[in-house]
Short mmCIF file of C-alpha atoms and ligand atoms in Angstrom, two decimals:
data_model
loop_
_atom_site.label_atom_id
_atom_site.label_comp_id
_atom_site.label_asym_id
_atom_site.label_seq_id
_atom_site.Cartn_x
_atom_site.Cartn_y
_atom_site.Cartn_z
CA MET A 1 -76.50 0.82 -20.42
CA PRO A 2 -72.81 2.17 -19.92
CA ILE A 3 -71.10 3.42 -22.95
CA GLU A 4 -68.83 0.71 -24.15
CA PHE A 5 -65.66 1.08 -26.41
CA ALA A 6 -65.78 -0.85 -29.64
CA GLU A 7 -63.82 -4.19 -29.46
CA ARG A 8 -60.79 -2.68 -31.62
CA LEU A 9 -60.19 -0.39 -28.75
CA LYS A 10 -60.33 -3.12 -25.94
CA ALA A 11 -57.66 -5.09 -28.21
CA LEU A 12 -55.10 -2.62 -27.71
CA PRO A 13 -52.19 -3.72 -25.52
CA PRO A 14 -52.53 -2.23 -22.09
CA TYR A 15 -50.27 0.94 -21.33
CA LEU A 16 -47.19 -0.42 -19.57
CA PHE A 17 -45.44 2.53 -18.18
CA LYS A 18 -48.18 3.42 -15.59
CA GLU A 19 -46.26 2.27 -12.51
CA LEU A 20 -42.98 4.10 -14.01
CA ASP A 21 -45.03 7.42 -14.13
CA ARG A 22 -46.46 7.09 -11.00
CA ILE A 23 -42.71 6.52 -9.35
CA ARG A 24 -41.52 9.24 -11.80
CA ASP A 25 -44.06 11.54 -10.37
CA GLU A 26 -43.36 10.40 -6.83
CA VAL A 27 -39.87 10.92 -6.94
CA LYS A 28 -40.42 14.45 -8.45
CA ALA A 29 -42.63 15.21 -5.65
CA LYS A 30 -39.84 14.58 -3.25
CA GLY A 31 -37.90 17.27 -5.00
CA VAL A 32 -35.28 15.32 -6.90
CA ASP A 33 -34.09 16.93 -10.15
CA VAL A 34 -35.48 14.23 -12.21
CA ILE A 35 -33.46 13.82 -15.54
CA ASP A 36 -36.08 12.58 -18.21
CA LEU A 37 -34.51 10.66 -21.03
CA GLY A 38 -37.85 8.66 -21.53
CA VAL A 39 -39.63 10.03 -24.39
CA GLY A 40 -38.31 10.09 -28.31
CA ASP A 41 -38.86 13.46 -28.99
CA PRO A 42 -35.88 15.90 -30.34
CA ASP A 43 -35.30 18.77 -27.80
CA ARG A 44 -33.17 21.19 -30.20
CA PRO A 45 -35.41 23.59 -32.05
CA THR A 46 -36.60 23.31 -35.99
CA PRO A 47 -33.45 25.05 -38.08
CA PRO A 48 -34.41 28.79 -38.93
CA HIS A 49 -34.49 28.46 -42.74
CA ILE A 50 -37.41 26.09 -42.34
CA ILE A 51 -39.17 28.20 -39.76
CA GLN A 52 -38.76 31.22 -42.24
CA ALA A 53 -40.07 29.31 -44.98
CA LEU A 54 -43.42 28.39 -43.13
CA ASN A 55 -43.59 32.21 -42.25
CA GLU A 56 -43.50 33.27 -45.73
CA ALA A 57 -45.92 30.42 -46.87
CA ALA A 58 -48.32 30.98 -44.18
CA ALA A 59 -48.73 34.48 -45.49
CA ASP A 60 -49.48 33.75 -48.64
CA SER A 61 -53.57 33.30 -48.76
CA LYS A 62 -52.83 30.73 -51.69
CA ASN A 63 -51.87 28.16 -48.91
CA HIS A 64 -55.00 28.98 -47.02
CA GLN A 65 -57.38 26.47 -48.64
CA TYR A 66 -57.54 22.55 -48.81
CA PRO A 67 -54.54 21.08 -50.11
CA VAL A 68 -54.79 18.24 -52.41
CA TYR A 69 -54.79 15.36 -49.98
CA SER A 70 -51.80 13.59 -51.75
CA GLY A 71 -49.42 16.51 -51.64
CA MET A 72 -48.65 19.40 -54.11
CA ASN A 73 -46.95 18.47 -57.04
CA SER A 74 -43.91 20.77 -56.15
CA PHE A 75 -43.70 18.83 -52.71
CA LEU A 76 -43.90 15.40 -54.44
CA THR A 77 -41.32 16.35 -57.11
CA VAL A 78 -38.88 17.60 -54.08
CA VAL A 79 -39.32 14.06 -52.55
CA ALA A 80 -38.72 12.38 -55.83
CA ASN A 81 -35.66 14.27 -56.34
CA TRP A 82 -34.54 13.77 -52.89
CA TYR A 83 -34.36 10.07 -53.36
CA LYS A 84 -32.64 10.45 -56.81
CA ARG A 85 -29.94 12.64 -54.96
CA ARG A 86 -29.51 10.34 -51.93
CA TYR A 87 -30.08 6.94 -53.44
CA GLY A 88 -29.87 7.04 -57.13
CA VAL A 89 -33.53 5.93 -57.07
CA ASP A 90 -36.08 7.09 -59.66
CA LEU A 91 -39.74 7.72 -58.71
CA ASP A 92 -42.72 8.90 -60.44
CA PRO A 93 -43.80 12.15 -58.21
CA LYS A 94 -47.47 11.46 -59.42
CA THR A 95 -48.06 7.79 -58.89
CA GLU A 96 -45.02 6.64 -56.62
CA VAL A 97 -44.92 9.45 -53.53
CA CYS A 98 -47.99 10.21 -51.28
CA SER A 99 -47.35 13.18 -48.43
CA LEU A 100 -48.43 12.36 -44.79
CA ILE A 101 -49.50 14.03 -41.84
CA GLY A 102 -46.46 12.69 -40.24
CA SER A 103 -45.36 9.33 -40.94
CA LYS A 104 -47.51 7.94 -37.87
CA GLU A 105 -50.61 8.84 -39.67
CA GLY A 106 -49.37 6.58 -42.71
CA LEU A 107 -48.03 3.74 -40.82
CA ALA A 108 -51.58 3.52 -39.06
CA GLN A 109 -53.64 4.06 -42.08
CA PHE A 110 -52.01 1.80 -44.36
CA PRO A 111 -53.20 -1.76 -43.03
CA LEU A 112 -56.63 -0.38 -43.94
CA ALA A 113 -55.97 -0.52 -47.64
CA PHE A 114 -54.63 -4.15 -47.76
CA VAL A 115 -55.72 -6.07 -44.74
CA ASN A 116 -58.99 -7.81 -44.46
CA PRO A 117 -60.57 -9.13 -41.54
CA GLY A 118 -58.61 -11.87 -40.33
CA ASP A 119 -55.50 -11.57 -42.49
CA LEU A 120 -52.09 -11.97 -40.90
CA VAL A 121 -49.69 -9.07 -40.45
CA LEU A 122 -45.96 -9.67 -39.57
CA ALA A 123 -44.51 -7.13 -37.21
CA PRO A 124 -41.45 -6.77 -35.46
CA GLU A 125 -41.02 -6.44 -31.42
CA PRO A 126 -39.79 -4.56 -29.71
CA ALA A 127 -41.03 -1.95 -31.82
CA TYR A 128 -43.20 1.49 -32.21
CA PRO A 129 -46.45 0.43 -31.11
CA VAL A 130 -48.34 1.50 -34.43
CA TYR A 131 -47.65 -1.24 -36.63
CA ARG A 132 -49.76 -3.45 -34.31
CA SER A 133 -52.25 -0.78 -33.52
CA GLY A 134 -52.92 -0.02 -37.31
CA THR A 135 -53.34 -4.00 -37.96
CA ILE A 136 -55.89 -4.03 -35.12
CA PHE A 137 -57.60 -1.07 -36.19
CA ALA A 138 -58.09 -2.72 -39.88
CA GLY A 139 -59.37 -6.10 -38.34
CA GLY A 140 -55.80 -7.70 -38.81
CA THR A 141 -54.04 -10.00 -36.82
CA VAL A 142 -50.65 -9.20 -35.75
CA HIS A 143 -47.99 -12.44 -35.91
CA PHE A 144 -44.72 -10.67 -34.14
CA THR A 145 -41.18 -11.21 -35.58
CA PRO A 146 -38.97 -11.03 -32.74
CA LEU A 147 -35.89 -8.96 -32.86
CA LEU A 148 -32.77 -10.52 -30.88
CA GLU A 149 -29.64 -9.35 -30.05
CA LYS A 150 -28.09 -12.57 -31.56
CA ASN A 151 -29.33 -11.48 -35.14
CA GLY A 152 -28.28 -7.82 -34.70
CA PHE A 153 -32.09 -7.21 -33.97
CA LEU A 154 -33.01 -8.03 -37.67
CA PRO A 155 -35.94 -10.53 -37.90
CA ASP A 156 -34.83 -13.91 -38.33
CA LEU A 157 -36.48 -14.57 -41.69
CA LYS A 158 -35.67 -17.91 -42.09
CA ALA A 159 -37.35 -18.76 -38.67
CA ILE A 160 -40.86 -17.37 -39.78
CA PRO A 161 -42.99 -20.58 -40.20
CA LYS A 162 -44.25 -21.33 -43.64
CA ASP A 163 -47.97 -21.49 -42.87
CA ILE A 164 -47.65 -18.19 -41.04
CA LEU A 165 -45.69 -16.55 -44.31
CA THR A 166 -48.46 -18.26 -46.53
CA LYS A 167 -51.17 -16.34 -44.49
CA ALA A 168 -49.50 -13.22 -44.21
CA LYS A 169 -50.54 -10.02 -46.12
CA ILE A 170 -47.67 -7.18 -45.15
CA ILE A 171 -44.38 -7.58 -43.08
CA TRP A 172 -43.37 -4.33 -41.50
CA VAL A 173 -39.54 -3.55 -40.78
CA ASN A 174 -37.98 -0.43 -39.08
CA TYR A 175 -34.46 0.36 -39.44
CA PRO A 176 -32.65 2.47 -38.19
CA ASN A 177 -34.60 0.84 -35.50
CA ASN A 178 -36.57 2.32 -32.51
CA PRO A 179 -35.64 1.37 -29.64
CA THR A 180 -32.66 -0.67 -30.52
CA GLY A 181 -30.65 1.45 -32.85
CA ALA A 182 -29.87 -1.45 -34.91
CA SER A 183 -29.30 -0.66 -38.79
CA ALA A 184 -30.19 -3.10 -41.96
CA SER A 185 -27.89 -3.63 -45.05
CA LEU A 186 -29.43 -3.52 -48.33
CA ASP A 187 -28.70 -7.29 -48.68
CA PHE A 188 -31.20 -7.64 -45.72
CA TYR A 189 -33.92 -5.75 -47.79
CA GLN A 190 -32.80 -7.86 -50.99
CA GLU A 191 -33.39 -10.98 -48.84
CA LEU A 192 -36.68 -9.65 -47.25
CA LEU A 193 -38.01 -8.95 -50.86
CA ALA A 194 -37.01 -12.20 -52.18
CA LEU A 195 -39.23 -13.80 -49.52
CA ALA A 196 -41.96 -11.34 -49.85
CA LYS A 197 -42.13 -12.52 -53.83
CA GLU A 198 -42.22 -16.01 -52.76
CA TYR A 199 -45.18 -15.82 -50.37
CA ASP A 200 -46.83 -12.44 -52.06
CA LEU A 201 -46.19 -10.32 -49.19
CA ILE A 202 -46.04 -6.28 -49.10
CA VAL A 203 -43.11 -4.93 -47.57
CA ALA A 204 -43.77 -2.00 -45.54
CA SER A 205 -40.54 -0.09 -44.22
CA ASP A 206 -40.63 2.76 -41.48
CA ALA A 207 -37.53 4.81 -42.37
CA ALA A 208 -38.17 7.32 -39.84
CA TYR A 209 -34.60 7.58 -38.59
CA SER A 210 -32.58 6.88 -41.79
CA GLU A 211 -31.12 10.36 -41.61
CA VAL A 212 -30.27 10.40 -37.96
CA THR A 213 -26.70 9.29 -38.17
CA TRP A 214 -23.13 9.90 -37.53
CA SER A 215 -21.57 7.31 -39.97
CA GLY A 216 -20.73 9.54 -42.82
CA ARG A 217 -23.16 7.49 -45.08
CA PRO A 218 -26.76 6.99 -45.56
CA HIS A 219 -28.72 4.15 -44.41
CA PRO A 220 -29.90 2.11 -47.12
CA SER A 221 -33.58 2.64 -48.49
CA ILE A 222 -35.46 -0.43 -49.47
CA LEU A 223 -36.62 1.48 -52.52
CA GLN A 224 -32.69 0.84 -54.06
CA ALA A 225 -33.65 -3.14 -54.45
CA PRO A 226 -34.93 -3.76 -57.86
CA LEU A 227 -37.75 -5.34 -56.57
CA ALA A 228 -39.18 -2.79 -54.30
CA LYS A 229 -41.13 -1.16 -56.91
CA GLU A 230 -43.17 -4.15 -56.96
CA ARG A 231 -44.35 -4.86 -53.48
CA ALA A 232 -42.72 -1.95 -51.19
CA ILE A 233 -43.59 0.87 -49.53
CA GLU A 234 -41.22 3.28 -47.28
CA PHE A 235 -42.45 5.47 -44.89
CA HIS A 236 -40.60 8.58 -44.20
CA SER A 237 -40.75 11.84 -41.71
CA LEU A 238 -39.25 15.08 -41.41
CA SER A 239 -39.70 14.62 -37.44
CA LYS A 240 -36.36 13.14 -36.30
CA THR A 241 -34.22 14.50 -39.41
CA TYR A 242 -35.04 18.26 -39.05
CA ASN A 243 -36.55 18.42 -35.18
CA MET A 244 -40.29 19.00 -36.62
CA THR A 245 -42.10 16.29 -34.54
CA GLY A 246 -44.68 19.21 -33.92
CA TRP A 247 -45.07 19.93 -37.61
CA ARG A 248 -46.72 16.84 -38.76
CA VAL A 249 -45.40 16.01 -42.23
CA GLY A 250 -43.76 13.10 -43.67
CA TRP A 251 -44.24 11.04 -46.98
CA ALA A 252 -44.68 7.41 -48.57
CA ALA A 253 -42.66 6.47 -51.48
CA GLY A 254 -42.58 2.88 -53.31
CA SER A 255 -44.85 0.86 -55.44
CA ALA A 256 -47.67 2.70 -57.21
CA THR A 257 -50.47 0.10 -56.06
CA LEU A 258 -49.47 0.67 -52.44
CA ILE A 259 -49.18 4.28 -52.58
CA LYS A 260 -52.82 4.19 -54.68
CA GLY A 261 -54.27 2.20 -51.72
CA LEU A 262 -53.23 4.53 -49.09
CA GLY A 263 -54.15 7.27 -50.91
CA LEU A 264 -57.79 5.82 -51.28
CA VAL A 265 -57.93 5.45 -47.60
CA LYS A 266 -56.47 8.67 -46.91
CA SER A 267 -58.77 10.78 -49.27
CA ASN A 268 -61.69 9.41 -47.16
CA VAL A 269 -60.06 10.24 -43.86
CA ASP A 270 -58.07 13.44 -43.85
CA SER A 271 -57.52 16.47 -46.08
CA GLY A 272 -53.70 16.47 -46.58
CA VAL A 273 -50.92 18.63 -45.22
CA PHE A 274 -51.12 22.34 -44.76
CA GLN A 275 -49.57 23.73 -47.78
CA ALA A 276 -47.52 26.40 -45.69
CA VAL A 277 -45.94 23.19 -43.63
CA GLN A 278 -45.37 21.31 -47.43
CA PHE A 279 -43.36 24.67 -48.50
CA ALA A 280 -41.57 24.59 -45.21
CA ALA A 281 -40.74 20.68 -45.77
CA MET A 282 -39.64 21.47 -49.32
CA ALA A 283 -36.95 24.04 -47.83
CA ALA A 284 -35.97 21.46 -45.29
CA LEU A 285 -35.22 18.92 -48.13
CA GLU A 286 -33.69 21.21 -50.83
CA GLY A 287 -31.88 23.46 -48.37
CA SER A 288 -28.87 23.15 -46.36
CA GLN A 289 -28.19 20.01 -44.83
CA ASP A 290 -25.38 21.25 -42.54
CA SER A 291 -28.25 21.10 -39.72
CA VAL A 292 -28.71 17.40 -40.13
CA GLU A 293 -25.09 16.61 -40.03
CA ALA A 294 -24.62 18.87 -37.17
CA MET A 295 -27.40 16.93 -35.10
CA GLY A 296 -25.78 13.71 -35.90
CA ARG A 297 -22.53 14.53 -34.59
CA LEU A 298 -24.20 16.03 -31.65
CA TYR A 299 -25.98 12.80 -31.14
CA GLN A 300 -22.77 10.83 -31.16
CA THR A 301 -21.33 13.08 -28.75
CA ARG A 302 -24.32 12.91 -26.16
CA ARG A 303 -24.15 8.97 -26.91
CA GLU A 304 -20.78 8.87 -25.80
CA THR A 305 -21.21 10.93 -22.63
CA VAL A 306 -24.24 8.66 -21.57
CA VAL A 307 -22.43 5.40 -22.35
CA GLN A 308 -19.38 6.44 -20.36
CA GLY A 309 -21.62 6.54 -17.27
CA LEU A 310 -23.13 3.38 -17.82
CA LYS A 311 -19.85 1.53 -18.71
CA ALA A 312 -18.84 2.94 -15.30
CA ALA A 313 -21.53 1.08 -13.62
CA GLY A 314 -20.74 -2.22 -15.52
CA LEU A 315 -23.37 -1.75 -18.05
CA THR A 316 -23.13 -2.80 -21.86
CA VAL A 317 -24.98 -1.42 -24.85
CA PHE A 318 -25.89 -2.05 -28.23
CA PRO A 319 -23.39 -0.44 -30.54
CA THR A 320 -24.69 1.77 -33.36
CA GLU A 321 -24.14 4.94 -35.41
CA TYR A 322 -27.84 5.70 -35.81
CA THR A 323 -30.99 7.13 -34.42
CA PHE A 324 -30.76 9.14 -30.67
CA TYR A 325 -31.32 5.87 -28.68
CA VAL A 326 -29.04 3.96 -26.52
CA TRP A 327 -30.34 0.45 -25.80
CA VAL A 328 -28.76 -0.73 -22.79
CA LYS A 329 -28.46 -4.40 -21.45
CA VAL A 330 -30.27 -4.77 -17.87
CA PRO A 331 -27.60 -6.79 -15.75
CA SER A 332 -28.62 -10.72 -15.52
CA GLY A 333 -31.40 -11.08 -12.81
CA LEU A 334 -32.98 -7.85 -13.11
CA LYS A 335 -36.24 -7.21 -15.04
CA SER A 336 -36.61 -3.94 -17.13
CA ALA A 337 -38.91 -2.89 -15.02
CA ASP A 338 -37.00 -3.23 -11.92
CA PHE A 339 -34.11 -1.48 -13.65
CA ALA A 340 -36.05 1.40 -14.81
CA SER A 341 -37.31 1.80 -11.16
CA LYS A 342 -33.92 1.50 -9.73
CA VAL A 343 -32.34 3.97 -12.25
CA LEU A 344 -35.26 6.33 -11.20
CA ASN A 345 -35.16 5.89 -7.54
CA GLU A 346 -31.23 5.76 -7.04
CA ALA A 347 -30.41 8.25 -9.95
CA GLY A 348 -33.42 10.15 -10.82
CA VAL A 349 -33.03 9.51 -14.57
CA VAL A 350 -36.04 8.35 -16.42
CA VAL A 351 -35.27 5.44 -19.06
CA THR A 352 -37.87 3.35 -20.78
CA PRO A 353 -37.99 -0.57 -19.86
CA GLY A 354 -37.53 -2.41 -22.99
CA ASN A 355 -40.27 -4.85 -22.42
CA GLY A 356 -42.58 -1.85 -23.03
CA PHE A 357 -41.84 -2.02 -26.50
CA GLY A 358 -42.57 -5.85 -26.63
CA PRO A 359 -41.60 -9.05 -24.94
CA SER A 360 -38.23 -9.60 -26.52
CA GLY A 361 -37.24 -5.95 -25.22
CA GLU A 362 -37.18 -7.63 -21.68
CA GLY A 363 -33.93 -7.45 -20.31
CA TRP A 364 -32.98 -4.16 -22.17
CA ALA A 365 -33.88 -0.28 -21.52
CA ARG A 366 -34.12 2.41 -23.93
CA ILE A 367 -32.34 5.94 -23.05
CA ALA A 368 -33.36 8.57 -25.43
CA LEU A 369 -30.54 11.47 -26.00
CA VAL A 370 -32.96 14.40 -25.79
CA GLN A 371 -31.03 16.59 -23.47
CA GLU A 372 -28.18 18.97 -23.68
CA VAL A 373 -24.41 17.57 -23.26
CA PRO A 374 -24.16 19.08 -19.62
CA ARG A 375 -27.40 17.54 -18.55
CA LEU A 376 -26.15 13.96 -20.00
CA LYS A 377 -22.80 14.58 -17.97
CA GLU A 378 -24.81 14.93 -15.03
CA ALA A 379 -27.11 11.90 -15.67
CA ALA A 380 -23.95 10.03 -16.64
CA GLU A 381 -22.25 10.80 -13.37
CA ARG A 382 -25.46 9.60 -11.30
CA LEU A 383 -25.59 6.33 -13.34
CA ALA A 384 -21.84 5.67 -12.95
CA LYS A 385 -22.67 5.66 -8.83
CA LEU A 386 -25.16 2.71 -9.40
CA LYS A 387 -24.47 -0.79 -7.96
CA PHE A 388 -25.74 -3.67 -9.37
C1 LIG B 1 -40.87 8.80 -34.24
C2 LIG B 1 -41.31 7.82 -35.04
C3 LIG B 1 -42.23 7.82 -36.25
C4 LIG B 1 -43.29 9.07 -36.70
O1 LIG B 1 -42.90 10.18 -36.79
P1 LIG B 1 -43.95 11.24 -37.11
O2 LIG B 1 -43.80 12.33 -36.56
O3 LIG B 1 -45.35 10.49 -36.98
O4 LIG B 1 -43.46 11.33 -38.58
C5 LIG B 1 -42.16 6.71 -36.96
N1 LIG B 1 -41.79 5.58 -36.75
C6 LIG B 1 -40.81 5.55 -35.58
C7 LIG B 1 -40.07 4.09 -35.39
C8 LIG B 1 -40.55 6.54 -34.94
O5 LIG B 1 -39.98 6.46 -33.55
#
């Protein structure tokens, strides 16, 4: 008998970018200078003071053994202090914060702590795929909450059927949003928590992009809402804020019960974040935030550069002051995949078709601003020449 994958792997959605990858390789093979704006991974290096903190901590043998899986007390305290400074939110570092090996790890494992086989989980689409795969791995079933332009890419909470709400265990949200760039208000979080209280839901909020902004003010945290401590958990990452995607460090914060459940899963699966990386993360959170502000301004400039080219081609984008993504509307009559192929074939620019993030992303494409301005200028000039 051939070896078969488990049903949970078979239940994962197919990889939608195969055809696009094939065309990209074909275009590259022709010698075209392809500009890749596909993957959402910051191109700039980690700021030097963070690297230095890693180097120093890595040289100290006290950091060479297993860390506490939930995070060093000093790290958890730095996170709690960050919430106090940033949002005026009080957290008990011992019970309301947990370190993560990158937030993706926490997002994927969280459902294992609270979802029983057959339970419903509400997740947005278009979205980062991990809310869905984590649910599938836990044996749960996903009910999607579509994010539509007419609602500012927020879920229409009133449109979720009552019987679905009654059966659901968790509702996922992600603001500032990947892929749309949409943001949420504290009022939205409050409305969401009120609904969650009515139907006994857990609210899981992915805030990976909260610091990627040029708005001059922090994106709200769900933990600012009074009901949050009862039933919300927020996932945070240093990846996008400090250009640290390869370092694998983040945290979860919120309801002590939810943190405890996540911690129980984690203590059986992983052994925490390398302490030297935790020291580096502390240096990132407590040190100068000049680099964060500078990155925000840089993404704004990069965005304006690309949007100019898109506008010249007659295309429109969803406006935002958050994330390093441009969410561009595909001209009517074209599918997202056709648009992405055309842009690749005729301009040599890789963009991600919106339907790859879920069916409601059809009609849109995502452009990641992860190249330097001169390169983006080149991309914009090529895009400007496209005829639709
Ligand atoms: C990049 C990203 C993350 C996770 O990043 P980590 O590197 O695992 O911390 C989480 N959510 C969204 C929406 C992302 O785009």
